[in-house]
Structure formats: C-alpha cells, structure tokens
Amino acid sequence: MANTAAEKLRSMIPAAAAIAYPFLLDGFHLAVSPADGPMSFGRLVLAALCLLAATAAPLLGLACAWWMTTAAPSSFELRARRLAYICIAAPPLFLLAGVGLGLLHIHVSDELVWVAGWLAACLYVLLGSEHERPAKPAAIAPSIARWRVTHGVAAAVILLYIAFHLTNHLLGLLGPEVHAAVMKMGRVVYRSSVVEPILVALMLFQVAVGVRLAWRWSALPADPYRVFQIASGVYLAAFIITHLNSAFVSARAVHHIDTNWAWASGAPTGLIHDAWSIRLVPHYALGVFFVLAHLASGLRGILIAHGAATTVANRIWAAGLAAGGLVAIAIMSGLCGVRI
C-alpha cells in the first residue's frame, strides 16, 4: 500500500480528521453563540455542518482501517491501521484530555495538547518501515478465543445495566423529573456496596480484554464486519475509561457533584450553547450508537457460529445498527432539551 509519499500522506487522513475534531466543535459554538436578533439561516446551516462534520470525523478512521487491511502488512502499514482505529475514539479521548488536564491542574490548552499528541502519533507511524514485516500472527489462538468467550459472557451481564441506563436516558424525553425518579430506583441496586464494585470491575475487565482482542485482530486480515466490531470496541474502551474518570473521579470524588440529569445535560447552560460541554454531544451520541452496534456485531457472530444463515445474521446486524442510531438520536434530543 505505502509505496509513495502520497500514499503515506493518505494514511494520515484519520489523524488529520482527529486533529480537526475540536476545531469543528469550536466552529459550531461560534455559529450558535448569542448575537443580536434571531439566528440567521446561514449560521444555522454552518452550525449543522460543523456538528455533522465533528460527529462524522472519527468515522473516517473506520473507512481507512478497512482500506488498510492487508494480508501481510509492513511495520508502517500495521502502525497506520492501528492509528486509524484509535482515531475512531477521538470524541472520548478529547473529553478525557480536557477532564484530565483539569484534574491535574495543568493550565495548558487541551487543544494544544491534543494537536501535539496526534502529531507525535503520526510521527511514530511515519517512522515505521515499509519493508520490515512484523511476525505474522497465526489464527486466533485457543487462549485468545477463550478470552473472547469470556468477553461475551461479561457483556451479557453488563447488558442488564446498559438496558436500564439507556432506557432511563430515553425517559429524559418526558422530562428530568421522570428520569430522576427512575434513576433513584435504579441506584438502589447499581450503587449498592455490593453491585457497584462488581459493575466497575466488569467494565474495566471488558476494556482490558477488548483492547487485547483488538490489538491481536487488528494485525489480521478482516472483512468489513470484523473491522466494524474492532472499531466499535476501541471506541467503547475509550468511552468507558473516560466515563468512569468523569463520573467517579472528577464528579463524585473531586468535585462532589451528583451525576444526575443536570450533570449529563450540562445544566444550566446546556450542551449546545456551552463552549466546553458541546464536546459531550458527539461523545454521548457515538457512545450510545457504538454500544448497541457492538452488541449487534457480537450477536451476528454468535448467530453464524450456531448455524444461522449469514444473510439473516447480516440483516439482524444492520437492524441493530439502525436501532442504535435511532436510540442515540432520541437520547441526545432529550439531553439537548427536546420533550414529548
């Protein structure tokens, strides 16, 4: 793949999109910032385009990860492919950078740190050799396959919490009071001294095993379904770490803030009009989409392994992705003030 300088530069497209991500959010904020009189149609279009581009930017990594899949990648190609997967997680990673710098009391622009970090990653990839071939991994070893099964079993347990959590967020469309009432009942269980540590441990276990599987599979040839499964898993790994850091460390431990609807929706300013909180919109939206899409990818594999027709499994997978998109739009609409 990487035989010319132009091809090397093309492999940096996902990183360029990741670098542009916070500045697209800045463009959105400038377009919706208060001004004299009603918002013009031009500013409304600009805001929509900036937010759409910011949300879509990480997905360039998904397309490029598939394009970079080769049977025997060089050192450079493998580094570029893995960087493309990491670029998909730009929204949670940017949030992690902002929260992390605040917790460490480092008074440096998170956008400056963001750009420097991605440029360093690009340099690492470009220093990879076009001729050196890493040791070709064999098919997934039995030990890795067992970890995959364990990963799926743990996901089935966590699914109970995810189902409640997403349903609770959907109820935000009926108003914060409804969300708060349901959350209060749920917290009796998932915030108990027994359940909460187990739930957090399972989440961290999923991240550790998922990263290990993604690292191994990213070095192997993959079809689009496998690429999507790896990509969604990488996003979720970053999302879980970021969410635990924001909720447990920043909100609950350091600032003693209740992680309720007001916290999630950026009250009182709201997610849309706050220059910092706007980063939560793509972060949450893609998080909801990818968690449901990743579950659909796992279900597809289980169905095929148990003899279901591939066409049927693919249709169920596609339906899962569509449902994930609709649920993500509904939840974000509620968090941004829509009520029914």
Short mmCIF file of N, CA and C in Angstrom, two decimals, residues 23-33 39-55 272 278:
data_model
loop_
_atom_site.label_atom_id
_atom_site.label_comp_id
_atom_site.label_asym_id
_atom_site.label_seq_id
_atom_site.Cartn_x
_atom_site.Cartn_y
_atom_site.Cartn_z
N PHE A 23 -11.71 21.66 16.61
CA PHE A 23 -11.89 22.93 15.92
C PHE A 23 -13.23 22.99 15.19
N LEU A 24 -13.73 21.83 14.78
CA LEU A 24 -15.08 21.77 14.23
C LEU A 24 -16.11 22.08 15.31
N LEU A 25 -15.86 21.61 16.52
CA LEU A 25 -16.74 21.95 17.64
C LEU A 25 -16.66 23.44 17.96
N ASP A 26 -15.47 24.01 17.85
CA ASP A 26 -15.32 25.46 18.04
C ASP A 26 -16.15 26.22 17.00
N GLY A 27 -16.11 25.74 15.76
CA GLY A 27 -16.89 26.38 14.70
C GLY A 27 -18.38 26.33 14.99
N PHE A 28 -18.83 25.19 15.52
CA PHE A 28 -20.24 25.07 15.89
C PHE A 28 -20.59 26.07 16.97
N HIS A 29 -19.74 26.18 17.99
CA HIS A 29 -20.05 27.10 19.09
C HIS A 29 -20.10 28.54 18.61
N LEU A 30 -19.17 28.91 17.75
CA LEU A 30 -19.19 30.28 17.23
C LEU A 30 -20.47 30.55 16.44
N ALA A 31 -20.94 29.54 15.71
CA ALA A 31 -22.15 29.72 14.89
C ALA A 31 -23.40 29.88 15.74
N VAL A 32 -23.44 29.24 16.91
CA VAL A 32 -24.65 29.31 17.74
C VAL A 32 -24.52 30.29 18.89
N SER A 33 -23.37 30.96 19.00
CA SER A 33 -23.19 31.91 20.09
C SER A 33 -24.20 33.03 20.01
N MET A 39 -31.08 33.90 15.05
CA MET A 39 -30.00 33.27 14.29
C MET A 39 -30.37 33.24 12.81
N SER A 40 -29.43 33.64 11.97
CA SER A 40 -29.68 33.65 10.54
C SER A 40 -29.67 32.23 9.99
N PHE A 41 -30.26 32.07 8.81
CA PHE A 41 -30.27 30.76 8.18
C PHE A 41 -28.85 30.29 7.87
N GLY A 42 -28.00 31.21 7.46
CA GLY A 42 -26.61 30.85 7.14
C GLY A 42 -25.86 30.32 8.34
N ARG A 43 -26.06 30.97 9.51
CA ARG A 43 -25.39 30.50 10.72
C ARG A 43 -25.95 29.15 11.15
N LEU A 44 -27.24 28.95 10.96
CA LEU A 44 -27.85 27.67 11.31
C LEU A 44 -27.28 26.54 10.46
N VAL A 45 -27.12 26.80 9.17
CA VAL A 45 -26.54 25.80 8.26
C VAL A 45 -25.08 25.53 8.64
N LEU A 46 -24.33 26.60 8.95
CA LEU A 46 -22.93 26.44 9.33
C LEU A 46 -22.81 25.60 10.60
N ALA A 47 -23.68 25.87 11.59
CA ALA A 47 -23.65 25.11 12.83
C ALA A 47 -23.94 23.64 12.58
N ALA A 48 -24.95 23.37 11.76
CA ALA A 48 -25.32 21.98 11.46
C ALA A 48 -24.18 21.26 10.76
N LEU A 49 -23.53 21.93 9.82
CA LEU A 49 -22.44 21.31 9.08
C LEU A 49 -21.24 21.04 9.98
N CYS A 50 -20.94 21.97 10.87
CA CYS A 50 -19.80 21.78 11.77
C CYS A 50 -20.04 20.61 12.72
N LEU A 51 -21.26 20.52 13.28
CA LEU A 51 -21.56 19.43 14.21
C LEU A 51 -21.60 18.09 13.49
N LEU A 52 -22.16 18.10 12.28
CA LEU A 52 -22.19 16.86 11.50
C LEU A 52 -20.78 16.41 11.15
N ALA A 53 -19.93 17.36 10.75
CA ALA A 53 -18.55 17.02 10.40
C ALA A 53 -17.78 16.52 11.62
N ALA A 54 -18.01 17.14 12.79
CA ALA A 54 -17.32 16.70 14.00
C ALA A 54 -17.73 15.28 14.38
N THR A 55 -19.02 14.97 14.23
CA THR A 55 -19.51 13.63 14.56
C THR A 55 -19.03 12.60 13.56
N ILE A 272 -25.60 22.51 24.08
CA ILE A 272 -25.47 23.19 22.79
C ILE A 272 -24.76 24.52 22.89
N ILE A 278 -20.11 21.21 24.57
CA ILE A 278 -20.52 20.75 23.24
C ILE A 278 -19.77 19.48 22.85
#
